[in-house]
Tab-separated table of C-alpha atoms and ligand atoms in Angstrom:
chain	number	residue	atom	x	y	z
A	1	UNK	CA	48.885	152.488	144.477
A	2	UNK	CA	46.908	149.295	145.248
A	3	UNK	CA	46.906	147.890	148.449
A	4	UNK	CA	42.798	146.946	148.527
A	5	UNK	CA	41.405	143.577	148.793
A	6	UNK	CA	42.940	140.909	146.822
A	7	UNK	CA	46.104	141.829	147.202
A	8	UNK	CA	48.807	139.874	149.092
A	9	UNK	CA	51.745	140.209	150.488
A	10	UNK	CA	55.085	137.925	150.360
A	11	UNK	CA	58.424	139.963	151.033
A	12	UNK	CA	57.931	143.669	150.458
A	13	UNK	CA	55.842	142.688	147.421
A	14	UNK	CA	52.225	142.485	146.697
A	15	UNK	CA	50.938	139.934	144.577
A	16	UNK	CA	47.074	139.341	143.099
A	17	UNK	CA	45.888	136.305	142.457
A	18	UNK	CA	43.290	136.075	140.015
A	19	UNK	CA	39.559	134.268	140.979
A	20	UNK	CA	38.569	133.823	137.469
A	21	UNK	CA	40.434	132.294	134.554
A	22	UNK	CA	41.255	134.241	131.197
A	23	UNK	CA	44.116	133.906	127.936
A	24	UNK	CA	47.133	135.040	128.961
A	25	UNK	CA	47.010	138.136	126.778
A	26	UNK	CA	43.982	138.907	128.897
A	27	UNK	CA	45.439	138.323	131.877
A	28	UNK	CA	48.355	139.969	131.652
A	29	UNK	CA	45.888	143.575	130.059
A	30	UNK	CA	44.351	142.826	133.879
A	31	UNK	CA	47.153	143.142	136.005
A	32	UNK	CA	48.264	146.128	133.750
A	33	UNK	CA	44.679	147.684	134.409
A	34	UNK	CA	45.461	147.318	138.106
A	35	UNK	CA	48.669	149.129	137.895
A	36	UNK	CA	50.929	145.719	137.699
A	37	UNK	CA	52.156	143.085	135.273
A	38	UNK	CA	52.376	139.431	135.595
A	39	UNK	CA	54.428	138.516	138.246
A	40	UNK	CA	58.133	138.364	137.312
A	41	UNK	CA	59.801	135.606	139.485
A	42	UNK	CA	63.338	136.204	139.579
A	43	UNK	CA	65.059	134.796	142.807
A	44	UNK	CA	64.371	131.286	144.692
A	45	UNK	CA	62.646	132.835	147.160
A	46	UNK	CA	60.024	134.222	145.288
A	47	UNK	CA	59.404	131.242	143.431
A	48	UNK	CA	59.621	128.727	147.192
A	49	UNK	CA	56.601	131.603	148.508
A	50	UNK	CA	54.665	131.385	144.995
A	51	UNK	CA	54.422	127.776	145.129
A	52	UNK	CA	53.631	127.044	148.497
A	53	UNK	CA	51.035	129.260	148.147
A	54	UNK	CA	49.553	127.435	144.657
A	55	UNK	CA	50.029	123.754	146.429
A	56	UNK	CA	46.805	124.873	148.577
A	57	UNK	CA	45.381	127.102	145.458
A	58	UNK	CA	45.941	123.687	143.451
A	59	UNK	CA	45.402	125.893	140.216
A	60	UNK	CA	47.147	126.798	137.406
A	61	UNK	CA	48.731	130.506	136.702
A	62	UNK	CA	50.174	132.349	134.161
A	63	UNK	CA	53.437	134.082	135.081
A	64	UNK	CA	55.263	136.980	132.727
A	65	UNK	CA	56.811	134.814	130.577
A	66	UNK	CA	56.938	134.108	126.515
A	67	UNK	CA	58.803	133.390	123.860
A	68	UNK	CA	56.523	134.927	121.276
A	69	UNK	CA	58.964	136.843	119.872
A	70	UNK	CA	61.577	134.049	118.984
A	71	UNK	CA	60.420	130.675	119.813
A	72	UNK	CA	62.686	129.421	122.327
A	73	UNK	CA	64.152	132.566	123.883
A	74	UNK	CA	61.978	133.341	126.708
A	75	UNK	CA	61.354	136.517	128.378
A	76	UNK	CA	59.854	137.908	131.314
A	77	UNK	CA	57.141	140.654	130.380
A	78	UNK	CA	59.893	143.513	131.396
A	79	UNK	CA	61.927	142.669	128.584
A	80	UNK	CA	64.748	141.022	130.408
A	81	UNK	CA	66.027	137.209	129.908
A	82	UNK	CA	65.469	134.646	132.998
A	83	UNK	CA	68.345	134.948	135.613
A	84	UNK	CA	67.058	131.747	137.021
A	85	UNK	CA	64.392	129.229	135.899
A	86	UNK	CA	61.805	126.684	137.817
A	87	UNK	CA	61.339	124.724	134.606
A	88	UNK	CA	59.352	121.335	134.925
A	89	UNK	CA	61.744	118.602	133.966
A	90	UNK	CA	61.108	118.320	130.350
A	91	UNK	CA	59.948	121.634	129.889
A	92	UNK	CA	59.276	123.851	127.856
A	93	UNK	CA	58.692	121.573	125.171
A	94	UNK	CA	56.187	123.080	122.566
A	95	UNK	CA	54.287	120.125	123.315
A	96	UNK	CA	53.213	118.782	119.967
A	97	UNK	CA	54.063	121.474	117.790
A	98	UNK	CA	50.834	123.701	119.726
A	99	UNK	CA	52.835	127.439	119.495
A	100	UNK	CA	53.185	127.147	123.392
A	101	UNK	CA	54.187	130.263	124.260
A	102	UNK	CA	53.330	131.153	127.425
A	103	UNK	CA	54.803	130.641	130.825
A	104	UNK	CA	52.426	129.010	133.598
A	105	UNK	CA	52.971	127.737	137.425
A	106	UNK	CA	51.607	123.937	137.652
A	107	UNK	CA	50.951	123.518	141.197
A	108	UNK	CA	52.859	119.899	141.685
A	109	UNK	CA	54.787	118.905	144.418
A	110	UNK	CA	58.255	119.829	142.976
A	111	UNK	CA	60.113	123.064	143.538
A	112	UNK	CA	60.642	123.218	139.477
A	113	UNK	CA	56.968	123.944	138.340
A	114	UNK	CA	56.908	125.891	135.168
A	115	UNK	CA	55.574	124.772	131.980
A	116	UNK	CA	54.924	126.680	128.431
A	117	UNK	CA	50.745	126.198	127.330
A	118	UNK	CA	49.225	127.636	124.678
A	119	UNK	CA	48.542	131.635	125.288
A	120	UNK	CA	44.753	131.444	124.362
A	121	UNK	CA	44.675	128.432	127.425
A	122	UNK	CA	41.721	129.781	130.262
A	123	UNK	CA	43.435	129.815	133.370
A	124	UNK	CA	44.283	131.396	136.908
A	125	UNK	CA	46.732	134.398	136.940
A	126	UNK	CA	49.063	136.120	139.225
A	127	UNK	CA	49.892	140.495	138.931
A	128	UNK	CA	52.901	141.381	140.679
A	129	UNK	CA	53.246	144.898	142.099
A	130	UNK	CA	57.310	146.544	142.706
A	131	UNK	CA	57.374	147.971	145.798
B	209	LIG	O1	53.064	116.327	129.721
B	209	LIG	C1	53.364	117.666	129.773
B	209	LIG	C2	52.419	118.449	128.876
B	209	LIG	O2	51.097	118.341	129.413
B	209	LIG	C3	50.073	119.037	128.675
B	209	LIG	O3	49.921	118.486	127.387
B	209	LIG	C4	49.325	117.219	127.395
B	209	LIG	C5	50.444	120.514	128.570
B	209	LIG	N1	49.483	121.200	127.728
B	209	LIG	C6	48.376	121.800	128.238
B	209	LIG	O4	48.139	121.794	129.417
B	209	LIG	C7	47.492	122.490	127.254
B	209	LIG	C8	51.838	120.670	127.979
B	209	LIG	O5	52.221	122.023	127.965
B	209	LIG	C9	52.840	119.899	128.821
B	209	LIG	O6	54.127	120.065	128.262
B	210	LIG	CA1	54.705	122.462	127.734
């Protein structure tokens, strides 16, 4: 179990948020290398504590969430469909036809902050730990 530097807490979970930026194939082999996945937001709570915490971050992160397997039906990297989503208005959108199939957090103002990218886009990440 992990619980070295890096590492933060927010309600009986630890989270990691990445320094550097990576694909989020890459990113997601990281968090497994650490023992975690990406993090899997799946109550209003978790998602009011991720953002506040990106609005100072001001970066962008990939979260466990594609719909690589059937475009349109996302899932969160557990296998499971979303019990409740944060979309961006307008998203996802598979902006122009560019096989965007990952999930990310954009660090805007609203509470609704998720947008598909492209997978192979470089950018922050976040591993979630279970407790
Ligand atoms: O306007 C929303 C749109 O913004 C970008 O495309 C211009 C995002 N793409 C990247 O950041 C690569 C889209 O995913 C997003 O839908
Ligand atoms: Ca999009």
């Amino acid at each position: 179990v992990r619980r070295q530097q890096g590492w933060v807490l927010f309600q009986n979970r630890f989270y990691y948020i990445s320094s550097d930026t990576k694909s989020w194939h890459d990113s997601k082999a990281d968090c497994v290398q650490k023992g975690a996945d990406l993090v899997i937001i799946n109550s209003k709570e978790e998602q009011v504590s991720l953002r506040n915490f990106l609005r100072k971050f001001k970066k962008r992160v990939w979260i466990g969430l594609t719909d690589k397997e059937t475009e349109g039906v996302w899932k969160w990297v557990d296998g499971t469909q979303l019990s409740i989503s944060f979309w961006i208005p307008g998203e996802p959108n598979n902006f122009e036809g560019k096989d965007e199939d990952c999930g990310e957090i954009r660090y805007y103002d609203q509470e609704d902050s998720w947008n598909d990218a492209p997978c192979d886009m470089q950018i922050n990440w976040i591993c979630e730990q279970a407790p």
